Coordinates of C-alpha atoms in Angstrom, one line a residue:
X1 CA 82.6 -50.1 -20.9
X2 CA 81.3 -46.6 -20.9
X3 CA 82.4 -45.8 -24.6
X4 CA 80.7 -49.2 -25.7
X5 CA 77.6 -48.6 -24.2
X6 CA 77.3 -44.6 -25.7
X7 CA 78.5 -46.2 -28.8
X8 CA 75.5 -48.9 -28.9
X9 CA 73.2 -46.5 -27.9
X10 CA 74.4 -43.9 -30.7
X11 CA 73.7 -46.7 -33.4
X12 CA 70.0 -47.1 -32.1
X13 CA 69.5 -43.5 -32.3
X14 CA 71.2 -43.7 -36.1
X15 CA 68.4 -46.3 -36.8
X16 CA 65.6 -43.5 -35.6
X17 CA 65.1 -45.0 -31.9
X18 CA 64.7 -41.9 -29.3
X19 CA 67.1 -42.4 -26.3
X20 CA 67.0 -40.6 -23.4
X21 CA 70.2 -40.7 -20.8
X22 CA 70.7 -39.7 -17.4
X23 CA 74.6 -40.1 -16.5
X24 CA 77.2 -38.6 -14.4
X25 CA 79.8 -40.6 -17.1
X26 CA 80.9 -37.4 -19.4
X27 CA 84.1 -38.6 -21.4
X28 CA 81.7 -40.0 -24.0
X29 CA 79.0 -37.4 -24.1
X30 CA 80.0 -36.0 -27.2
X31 CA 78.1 -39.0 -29.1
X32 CA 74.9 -37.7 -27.9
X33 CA 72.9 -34.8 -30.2
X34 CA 71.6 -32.9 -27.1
X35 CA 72.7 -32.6 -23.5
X36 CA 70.4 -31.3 -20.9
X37 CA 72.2 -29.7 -17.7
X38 CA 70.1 -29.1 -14.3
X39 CA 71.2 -27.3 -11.6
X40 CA 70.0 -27.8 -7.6
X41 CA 65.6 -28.0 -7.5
X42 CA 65.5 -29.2 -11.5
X43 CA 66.8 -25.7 -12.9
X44 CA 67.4 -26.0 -16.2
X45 CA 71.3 -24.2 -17.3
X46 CA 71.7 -25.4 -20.5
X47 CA 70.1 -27.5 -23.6
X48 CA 71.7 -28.2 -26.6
X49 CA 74.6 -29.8 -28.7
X50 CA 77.4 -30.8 -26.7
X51 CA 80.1 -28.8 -28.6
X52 CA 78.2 -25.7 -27.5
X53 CA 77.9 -26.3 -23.8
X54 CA 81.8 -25.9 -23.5
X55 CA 81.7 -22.8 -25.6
X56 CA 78.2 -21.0 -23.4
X57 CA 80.0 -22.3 -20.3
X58 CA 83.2 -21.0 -21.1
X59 CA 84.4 -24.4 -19.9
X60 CA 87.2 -27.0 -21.2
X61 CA 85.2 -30.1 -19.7
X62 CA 81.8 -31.1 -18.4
X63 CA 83.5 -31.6 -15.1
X64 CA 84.5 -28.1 -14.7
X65 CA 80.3 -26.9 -15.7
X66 CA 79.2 -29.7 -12.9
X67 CA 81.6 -27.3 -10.4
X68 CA 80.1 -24.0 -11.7
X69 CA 77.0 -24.9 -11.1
X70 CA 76.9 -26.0 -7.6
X71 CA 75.8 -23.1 -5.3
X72 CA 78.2 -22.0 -2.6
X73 CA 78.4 -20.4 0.8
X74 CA 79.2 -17.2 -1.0
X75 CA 76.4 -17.0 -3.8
X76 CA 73.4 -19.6 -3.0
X77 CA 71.3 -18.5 -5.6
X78 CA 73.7 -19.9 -8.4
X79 CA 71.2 -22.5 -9.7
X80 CA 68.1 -19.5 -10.0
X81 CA 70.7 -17.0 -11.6
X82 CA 72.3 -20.0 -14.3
X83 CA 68.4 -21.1 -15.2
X84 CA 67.8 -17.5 -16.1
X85 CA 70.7 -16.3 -17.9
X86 CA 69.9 -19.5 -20.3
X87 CA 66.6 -18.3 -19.9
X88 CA 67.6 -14.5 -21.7
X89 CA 70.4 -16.4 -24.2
X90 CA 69.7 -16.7 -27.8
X91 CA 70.5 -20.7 -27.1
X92 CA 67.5 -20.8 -25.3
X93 CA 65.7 -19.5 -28.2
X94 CA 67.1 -21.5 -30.6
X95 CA 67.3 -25.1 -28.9
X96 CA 64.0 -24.8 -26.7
X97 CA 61.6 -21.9 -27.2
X98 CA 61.8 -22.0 -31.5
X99 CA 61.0 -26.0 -31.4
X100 CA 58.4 -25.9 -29.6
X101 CA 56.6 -23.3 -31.5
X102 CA 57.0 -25.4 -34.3
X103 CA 55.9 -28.8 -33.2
X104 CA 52.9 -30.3 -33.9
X105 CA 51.8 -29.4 -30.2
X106 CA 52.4 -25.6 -30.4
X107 CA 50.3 -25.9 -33.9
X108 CA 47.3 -28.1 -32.6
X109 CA 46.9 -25.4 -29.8
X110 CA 47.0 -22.8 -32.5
X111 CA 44.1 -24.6 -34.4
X112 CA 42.1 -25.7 -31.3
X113 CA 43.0 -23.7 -28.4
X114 CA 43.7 -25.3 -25.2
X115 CA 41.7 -28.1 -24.0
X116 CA 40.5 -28.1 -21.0
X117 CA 41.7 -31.0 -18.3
X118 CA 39.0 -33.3 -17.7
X119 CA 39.5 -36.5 -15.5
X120 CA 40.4 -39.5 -17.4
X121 CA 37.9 -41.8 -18.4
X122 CA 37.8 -45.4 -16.4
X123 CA 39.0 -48.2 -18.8
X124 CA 37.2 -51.4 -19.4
X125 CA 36.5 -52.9 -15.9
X126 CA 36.2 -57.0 -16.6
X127 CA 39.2 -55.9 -19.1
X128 CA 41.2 -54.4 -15.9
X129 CA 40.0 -57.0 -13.6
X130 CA 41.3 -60.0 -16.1
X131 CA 44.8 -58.1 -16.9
X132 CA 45.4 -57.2 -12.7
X133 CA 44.4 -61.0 -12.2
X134 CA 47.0 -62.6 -14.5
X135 CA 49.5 -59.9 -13.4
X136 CA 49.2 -60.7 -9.6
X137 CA 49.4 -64.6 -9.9
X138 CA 52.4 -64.1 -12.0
X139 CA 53.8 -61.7 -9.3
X140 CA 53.1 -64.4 -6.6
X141 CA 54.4 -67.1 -8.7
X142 CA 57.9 -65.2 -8.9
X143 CA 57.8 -64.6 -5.3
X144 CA 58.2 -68.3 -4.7
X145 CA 59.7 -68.3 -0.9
X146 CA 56.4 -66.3 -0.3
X147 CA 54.0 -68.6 -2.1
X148 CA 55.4 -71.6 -0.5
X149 CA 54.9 -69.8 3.2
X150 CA 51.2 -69.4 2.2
X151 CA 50.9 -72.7 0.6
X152 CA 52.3 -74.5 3.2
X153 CA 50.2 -73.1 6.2
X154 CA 47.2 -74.8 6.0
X155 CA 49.4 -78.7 5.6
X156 CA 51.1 -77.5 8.8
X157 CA 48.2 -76.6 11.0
X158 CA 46.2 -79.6 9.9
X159 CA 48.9 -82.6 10.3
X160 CA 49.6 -81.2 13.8
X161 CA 45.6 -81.7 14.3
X162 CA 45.4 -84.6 12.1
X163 CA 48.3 -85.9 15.1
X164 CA 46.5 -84.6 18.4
X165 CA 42.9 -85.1 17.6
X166 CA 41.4 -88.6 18.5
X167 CA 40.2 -90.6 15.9
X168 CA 36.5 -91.0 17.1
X169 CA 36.5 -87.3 18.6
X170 CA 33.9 -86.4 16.6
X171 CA 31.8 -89.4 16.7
X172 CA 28.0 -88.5 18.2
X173 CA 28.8 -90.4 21.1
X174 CA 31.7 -88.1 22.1
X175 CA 30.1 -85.3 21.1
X176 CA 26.7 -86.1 23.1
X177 CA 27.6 -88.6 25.4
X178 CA 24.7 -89.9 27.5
X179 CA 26.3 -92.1 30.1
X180 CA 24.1 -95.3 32.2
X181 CA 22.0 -93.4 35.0
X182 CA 19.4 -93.8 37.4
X183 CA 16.4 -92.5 37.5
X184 CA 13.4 -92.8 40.5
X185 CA 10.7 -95.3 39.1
X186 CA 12.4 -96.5 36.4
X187 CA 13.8 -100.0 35.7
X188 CA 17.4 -99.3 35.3
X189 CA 18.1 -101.9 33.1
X190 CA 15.8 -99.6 30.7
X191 CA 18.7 -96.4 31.6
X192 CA 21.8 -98.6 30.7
X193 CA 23.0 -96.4 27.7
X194 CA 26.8 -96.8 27.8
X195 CA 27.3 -93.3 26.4
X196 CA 24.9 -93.5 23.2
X197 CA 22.5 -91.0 23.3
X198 CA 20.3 -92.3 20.7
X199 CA 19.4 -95.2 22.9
X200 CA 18.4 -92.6 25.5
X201 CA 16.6 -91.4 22.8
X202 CA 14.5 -94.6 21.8
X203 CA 14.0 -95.0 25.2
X204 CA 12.7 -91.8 25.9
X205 CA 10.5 -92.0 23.1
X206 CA 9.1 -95.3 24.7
X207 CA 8.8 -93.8 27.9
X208 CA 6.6 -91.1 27.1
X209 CA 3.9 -93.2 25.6
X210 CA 4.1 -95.1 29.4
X211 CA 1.9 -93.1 32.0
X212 CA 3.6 -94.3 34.5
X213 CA 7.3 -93.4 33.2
X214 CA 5.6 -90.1 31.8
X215 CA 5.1 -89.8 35.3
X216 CA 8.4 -90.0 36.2
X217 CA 10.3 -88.0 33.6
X218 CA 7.7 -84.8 35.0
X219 CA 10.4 -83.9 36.9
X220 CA 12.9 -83.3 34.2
X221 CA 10.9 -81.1 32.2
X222 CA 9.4 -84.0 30.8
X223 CA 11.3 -86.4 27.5
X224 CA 12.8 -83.3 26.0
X225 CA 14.7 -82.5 29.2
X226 CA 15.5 -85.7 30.5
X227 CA 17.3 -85.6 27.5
X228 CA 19.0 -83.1 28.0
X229 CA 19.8 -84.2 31.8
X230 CA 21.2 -87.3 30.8
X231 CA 23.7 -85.4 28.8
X232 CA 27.2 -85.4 30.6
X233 CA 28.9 -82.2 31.3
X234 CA 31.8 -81.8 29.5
X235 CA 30.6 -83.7 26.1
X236 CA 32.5 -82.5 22.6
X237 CA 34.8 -80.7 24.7
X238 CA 37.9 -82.1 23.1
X239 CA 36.1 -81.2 19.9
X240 CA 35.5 -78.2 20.6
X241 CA 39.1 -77.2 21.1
X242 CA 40.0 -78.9 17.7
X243 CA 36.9 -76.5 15.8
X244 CA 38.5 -73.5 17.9
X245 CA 41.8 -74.3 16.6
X246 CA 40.5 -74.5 12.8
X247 CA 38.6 -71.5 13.1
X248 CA 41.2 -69.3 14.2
X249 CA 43.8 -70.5 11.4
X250 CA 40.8 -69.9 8.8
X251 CA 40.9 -66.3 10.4
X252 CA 44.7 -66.3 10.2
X253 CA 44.8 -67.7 7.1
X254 CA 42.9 -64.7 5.3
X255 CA 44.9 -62.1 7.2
X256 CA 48.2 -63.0 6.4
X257 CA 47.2 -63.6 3.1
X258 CA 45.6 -60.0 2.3
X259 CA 47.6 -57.5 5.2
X260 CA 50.3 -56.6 2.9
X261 CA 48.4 -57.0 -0.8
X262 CA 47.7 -53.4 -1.4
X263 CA 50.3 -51.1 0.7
X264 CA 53.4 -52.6 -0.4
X265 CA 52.3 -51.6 -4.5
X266 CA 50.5 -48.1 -2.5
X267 CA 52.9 -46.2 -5.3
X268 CA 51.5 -48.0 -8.4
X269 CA 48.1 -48.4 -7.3
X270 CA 48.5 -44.1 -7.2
X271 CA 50.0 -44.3 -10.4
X272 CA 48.0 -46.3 -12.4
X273 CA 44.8 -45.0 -10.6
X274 CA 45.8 -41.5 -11.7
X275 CA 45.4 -42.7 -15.3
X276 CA 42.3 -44.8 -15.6
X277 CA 42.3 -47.7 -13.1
X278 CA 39.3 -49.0 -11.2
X279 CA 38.9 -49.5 -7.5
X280 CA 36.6 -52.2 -8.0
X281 CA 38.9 -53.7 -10.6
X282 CA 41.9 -53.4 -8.4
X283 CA 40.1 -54.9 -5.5
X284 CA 38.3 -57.3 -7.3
X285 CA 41.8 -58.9 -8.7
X286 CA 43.4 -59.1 -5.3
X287 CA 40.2 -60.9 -4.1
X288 CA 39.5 -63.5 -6.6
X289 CA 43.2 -64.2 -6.7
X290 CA 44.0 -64.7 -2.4
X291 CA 40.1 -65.7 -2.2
X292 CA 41.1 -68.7 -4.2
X293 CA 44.1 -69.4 -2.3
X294 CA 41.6 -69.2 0.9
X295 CA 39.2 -71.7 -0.5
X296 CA 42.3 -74.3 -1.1
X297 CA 43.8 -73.7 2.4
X298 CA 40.4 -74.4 4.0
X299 CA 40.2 -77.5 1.8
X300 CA 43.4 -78.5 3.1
X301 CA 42.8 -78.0 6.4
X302 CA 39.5 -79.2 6.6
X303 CA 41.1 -82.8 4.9
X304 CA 43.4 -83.5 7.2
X305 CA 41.6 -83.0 10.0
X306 CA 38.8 -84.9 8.6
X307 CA 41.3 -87.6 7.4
X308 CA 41.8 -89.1 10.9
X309 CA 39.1 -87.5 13.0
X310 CA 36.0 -87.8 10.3
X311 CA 33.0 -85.8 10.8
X312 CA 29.8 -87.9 11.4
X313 CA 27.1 -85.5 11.4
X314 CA 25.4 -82.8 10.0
X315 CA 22.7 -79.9 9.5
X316 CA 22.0 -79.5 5.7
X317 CA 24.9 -81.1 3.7
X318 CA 27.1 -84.1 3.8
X319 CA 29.7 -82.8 7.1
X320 CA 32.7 -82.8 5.2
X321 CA 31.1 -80.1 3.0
X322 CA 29.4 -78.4 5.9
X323 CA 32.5 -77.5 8.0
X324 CA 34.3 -76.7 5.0
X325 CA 32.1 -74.0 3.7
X326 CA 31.9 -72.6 7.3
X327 CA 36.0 -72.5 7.2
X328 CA 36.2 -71.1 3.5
X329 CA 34.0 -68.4 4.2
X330 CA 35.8 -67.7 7.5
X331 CA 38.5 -67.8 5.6
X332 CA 37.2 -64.9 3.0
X333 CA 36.5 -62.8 6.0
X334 CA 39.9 -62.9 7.6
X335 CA 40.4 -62.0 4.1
X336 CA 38.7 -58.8 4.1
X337 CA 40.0 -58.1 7.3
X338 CA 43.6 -58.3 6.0
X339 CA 42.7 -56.2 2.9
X340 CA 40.9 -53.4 5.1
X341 CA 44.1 -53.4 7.1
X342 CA 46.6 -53.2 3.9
X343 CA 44.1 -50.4 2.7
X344 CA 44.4 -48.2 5.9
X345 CA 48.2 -49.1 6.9
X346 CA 50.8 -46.7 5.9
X347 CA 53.7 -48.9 5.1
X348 CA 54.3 -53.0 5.3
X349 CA 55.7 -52.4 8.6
X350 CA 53.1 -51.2 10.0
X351 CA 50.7 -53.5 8.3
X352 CA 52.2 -56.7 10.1
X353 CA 51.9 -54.6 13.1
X354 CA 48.2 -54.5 12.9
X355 CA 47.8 -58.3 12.4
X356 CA 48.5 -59.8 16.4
X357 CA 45.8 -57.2 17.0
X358 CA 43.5 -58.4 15.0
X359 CA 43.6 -62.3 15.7
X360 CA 44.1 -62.0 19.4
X361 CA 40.7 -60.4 20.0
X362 CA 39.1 -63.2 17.8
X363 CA 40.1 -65.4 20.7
X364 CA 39.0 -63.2 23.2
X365 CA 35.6 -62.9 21.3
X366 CA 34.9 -66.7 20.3
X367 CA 33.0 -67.3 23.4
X368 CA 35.0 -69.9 23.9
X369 CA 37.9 -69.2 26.3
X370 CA 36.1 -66.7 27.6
X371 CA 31.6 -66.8 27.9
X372 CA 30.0 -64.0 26.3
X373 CA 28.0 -63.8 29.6
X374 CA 25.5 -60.6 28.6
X375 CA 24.4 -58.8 25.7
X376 CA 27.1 -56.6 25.3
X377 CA 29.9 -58.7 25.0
X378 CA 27.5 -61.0 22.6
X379 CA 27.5 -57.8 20.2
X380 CA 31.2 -57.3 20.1
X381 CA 31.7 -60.8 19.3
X382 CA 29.4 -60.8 16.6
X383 CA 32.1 -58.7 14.7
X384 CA 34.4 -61.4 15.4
X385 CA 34.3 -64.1 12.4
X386 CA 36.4 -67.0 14.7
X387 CA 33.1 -66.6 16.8
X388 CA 30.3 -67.3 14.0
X389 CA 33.0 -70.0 12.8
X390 CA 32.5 -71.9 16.0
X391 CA 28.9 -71.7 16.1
X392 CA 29.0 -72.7 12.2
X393 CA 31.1 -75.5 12.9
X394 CA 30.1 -76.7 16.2
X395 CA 26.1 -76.5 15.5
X396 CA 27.0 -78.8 12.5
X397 CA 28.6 -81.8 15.1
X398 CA 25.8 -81.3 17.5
X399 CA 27.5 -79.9 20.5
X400 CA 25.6 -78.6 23.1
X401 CA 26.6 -75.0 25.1
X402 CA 25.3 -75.6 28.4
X403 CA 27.7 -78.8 28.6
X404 CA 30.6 -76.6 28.0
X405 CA 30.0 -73.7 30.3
X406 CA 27.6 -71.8 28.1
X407 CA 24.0 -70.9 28.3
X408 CA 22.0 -72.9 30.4
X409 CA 19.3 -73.7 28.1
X410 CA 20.9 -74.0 24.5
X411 CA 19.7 -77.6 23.8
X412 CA 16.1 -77.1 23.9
X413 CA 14.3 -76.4 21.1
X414 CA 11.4 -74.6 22.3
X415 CA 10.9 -73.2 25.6
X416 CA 8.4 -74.1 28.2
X417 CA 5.7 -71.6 28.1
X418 CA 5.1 -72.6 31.9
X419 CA 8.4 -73.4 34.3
X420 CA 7.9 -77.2 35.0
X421 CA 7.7 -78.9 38.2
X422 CA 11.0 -77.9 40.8
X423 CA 13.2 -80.6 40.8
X424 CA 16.6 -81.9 41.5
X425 CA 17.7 -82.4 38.2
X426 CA 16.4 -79.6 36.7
X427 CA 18.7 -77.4 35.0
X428 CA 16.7 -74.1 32.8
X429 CA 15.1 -71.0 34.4
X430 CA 11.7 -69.6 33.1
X431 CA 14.0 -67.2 30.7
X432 CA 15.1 -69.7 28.2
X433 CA 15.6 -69.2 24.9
X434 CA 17.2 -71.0 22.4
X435 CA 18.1 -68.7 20.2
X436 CA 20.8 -67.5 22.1
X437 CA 22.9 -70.5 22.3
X438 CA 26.1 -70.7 19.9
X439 CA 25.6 -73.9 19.5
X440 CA 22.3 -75.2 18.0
X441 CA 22.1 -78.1 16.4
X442 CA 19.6 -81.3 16.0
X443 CA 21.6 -84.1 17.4
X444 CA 20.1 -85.1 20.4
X445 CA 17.9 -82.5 21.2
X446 CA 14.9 -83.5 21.6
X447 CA 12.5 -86.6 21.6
X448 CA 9.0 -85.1 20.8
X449 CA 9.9 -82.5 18.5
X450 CA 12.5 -83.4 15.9
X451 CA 11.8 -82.0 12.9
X452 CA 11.0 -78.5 14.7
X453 CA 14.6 -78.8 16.2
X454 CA 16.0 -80.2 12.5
X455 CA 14.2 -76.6 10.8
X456 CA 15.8 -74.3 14.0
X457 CA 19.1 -76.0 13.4
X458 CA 19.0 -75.6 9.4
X459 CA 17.8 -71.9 10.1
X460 CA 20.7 -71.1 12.4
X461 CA 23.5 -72.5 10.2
X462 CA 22.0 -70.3 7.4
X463 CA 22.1 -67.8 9.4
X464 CA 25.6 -68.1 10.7
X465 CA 26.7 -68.3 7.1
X466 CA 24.4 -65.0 6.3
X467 CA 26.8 -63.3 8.7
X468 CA 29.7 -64.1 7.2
X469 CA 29.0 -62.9 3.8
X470 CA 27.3 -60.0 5.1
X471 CA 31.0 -59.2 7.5
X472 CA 32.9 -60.3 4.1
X473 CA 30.8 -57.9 1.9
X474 CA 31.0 -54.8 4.5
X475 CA 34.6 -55.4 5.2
X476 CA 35.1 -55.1 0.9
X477 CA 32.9 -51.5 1.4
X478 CA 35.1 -50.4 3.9
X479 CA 38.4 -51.8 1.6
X480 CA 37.0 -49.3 -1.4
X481 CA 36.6 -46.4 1.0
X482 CA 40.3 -46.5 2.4
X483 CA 41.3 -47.2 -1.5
X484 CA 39.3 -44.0 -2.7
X485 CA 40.6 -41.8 0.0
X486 CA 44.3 -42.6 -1.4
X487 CA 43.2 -40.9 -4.8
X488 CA 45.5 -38.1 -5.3
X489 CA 43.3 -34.7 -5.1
X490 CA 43.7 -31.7 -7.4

């Protein structure tokens, strides 16, 4: 096998290909035109014909120059001391030093002089981009048992929702419910709203027109919070564990997908970078490529769940869309999470590492499981994308933060300038404000003022959405830093 291989590769030299062989294999070396011998710390002991090695070694085999050359407890230095006897031997002149003093490198220094080193010149960045894009989707299509794990998270997750959620979990109703009650002065066939709270609505809106029922609502801050009041505690809350659940996989989703993407090829991004290759290229192509498989595993997920529990209600757009531009650019931010991650990692192991502590402190930081009861804690969580997810999300289905153990006053639109009238069922101190709810949406907000609560609502989507591109595009700075700092310095 070793003779027909040195004979094939003798009859493409013949036909004026250049080979160049590293083997241990001697019995056929004679077929080569050159043989190169290094010693211990790539000492060079020999270059030239293979006839001639035996005769400069005073050898009979190669085997017996491999032995010669090794250094030994009595005489380490035998590589150093072989490199420059070649070094001083007219072989070395006659093989090495007189060829290169006649190529056409020797005689374009002559001409020119030497040229001094100057950094490579950047290649064609859309050009890069476009050839690192079509190499990385063929490199994930070859890795099929990967592809199919990524592929298939999203199905997973949302069948297992599409299973436990109810069907009408995010009807308004569920979401708001506004069960019969009674209130002092008022007929209470009028308050018999079985649980809709746009009949508490239209009767609200009636009421207020009524001196005598304006009268009566004083008490609860007047239409706006009687709303509210009639509002059971506890409404959307099976909801909102199904939104908490689909934020956190968006998050997941991006992390998994990007945490290993640029340490595991750390040795050719070096290489290729140390030619002419583009950070922004480079990290452009990993984004477009996993940002599209983000997009599709949002879709997914945000189809399932919307196949047996639809969405009824909205901000802006139609809900469907809504929630699943809140999860896709969730999604993107987990994203750049992951790539920061791969960027500053050392090694795949320690990549993976990094990911259970990353997600875990997105649950700690929703505001969900845990309130983010003061200002502090509401600026660490802003860093957190499975918390602007759930305000994204749950603004959009109109639930309400003070029914689930959040701020007291989230459903009003505007604050009181004066407190109103102490009163049994009155729930909000003279601090409220709004704009510090999570949630903060127009359904079933308020009576008198809808169309100021419809522009708040549409302002703080935006806004939540705003954040997410903003974490997305700081999180892609930070990816280019870690990437520049791996540049190899002079």
């Amino acid at each position: 096998m070793d003779r027909k291989m040195m004979l094939l590769l003798r009859k493409l030299a013949d036909k004026g290909h250049t080979i160049v062989l590293v083997t241990h294999a001697t019995n056929n070396i004679n077929a080569c035109d050159y043989v190169c011998f290094l010693c211990q710390g790539g000492r060079l002991a020999y270059f030239g014909p293979p006839d001639e090695a035996k005769t400069y070694f005073g050898k009979a085999d190669f085997a017996e120059i491999y032995s010669s050359l090794e250094p030994t407890e009595a005489n380490k230095n035998i590589p150093a001391e072989a490199e420059a006897r070649f070094k001083a031997s007219s072989d070395y002149q006659k093989y090495v030093q007189s060829p290169l003093q006649q190529g056409p490198a020797e005689q374009a220094n002559l001409q020119q002089g030497a040229a001094p080193v100057t950094r490579s010149r950047r290649g064609n960045a859309f050009k890069q981009f476009w050839i690192l894009s079509l190499r990385y989707i063929k490199l994930l299509h070859n890795d099929t048992g990967n592809l199919l794990i990524l592929l298939l998270q999203a199905p997973i997750i949302g069948i297992i929702l599409l299973f436990m959620a109810d069907a009408h979990i995010f009807d308004p109703d569920s979401v708001a419910n506004c069960p019969s009650q009674t209130i002092p002065n008022i007929p209470p066939q009028l308050t018999n709203f079985r649980g809709s709270c746009q009949a508490a609505i239209q009767f609200l809106s009636q009421a207020s027109q009524n001196p005598l029922s304006a009268a009566a609502l004083k008490p609860y801050g007047g239409p706006d919070g009687a709303l509210n009041n009639l509002i059971s505690i506890g409404s959307g809350g099976d909801a909102q564990k199904i939104l908490f659940i689909m934020a956190f996989a968006a998050v997941m989703f991006g992390c998994i997908n990007g945490a290993r993407e640029i340490v595991k090829e750390a040795a050719i991004y070096r290489r290729e970078r140390a030619v002419n290759l583009g950070i922004m290229p480079y990290m452009l192509s990993k984004i477009a490529v996993l940002g599209t498989l983000c997009l599709l595993q949002s879709a997914v997920l945000a189809f399932f769940v919307g196949l047996h529990s639809p969405f009824k209600h909205s901000i802006l757009l139609p809900p469907i869309v809504e929630i699943y531009i809140t999860l896709a650019l969730t999604a993107i931010a987990g994203l750049m999470v992951g790539l920061t991650v791969s960027a500053i990692a050392p090694n795949n192991d320690r990549a993976t590492s990094f990911i259970p502590i990353i997600l875990i402190p997105q649950v700690i930081f929703s505001g969900i499981i845990f309130p983010l009861s003061n200002s502090g804690l509401k600026f660490l969580g802003s860093f957190f994308a499975a918390g602007w997810a759930m305000a994204g999300m749950g603004s959009t289905i109109g639930l309400h933060s003070d029914k689930l153990g959040g701020q007291a006053d989230c459903s009003y639109v505007s604050p009181p300038v004066q407190p109103p009238p102490p009163g049994p069922a009155h729930f909000y101190g003279p601090d409220a404000n709004p704009a510090n709810c999570a949630f903060r949406g127009d359904y079933a907000v308020s009576v008198t003022n809808q169309t100021a609560a419809h522009a708040a609502a549409v302002q703080h989507l935006l806004l939540i959405w705003g954040a997410l591109i903003i974490m997305s595009i700081a999180l892609a700075g930070l990816t280019a830093y870690f990437l520049k700092r791996k540049d190899i310095r002079g």
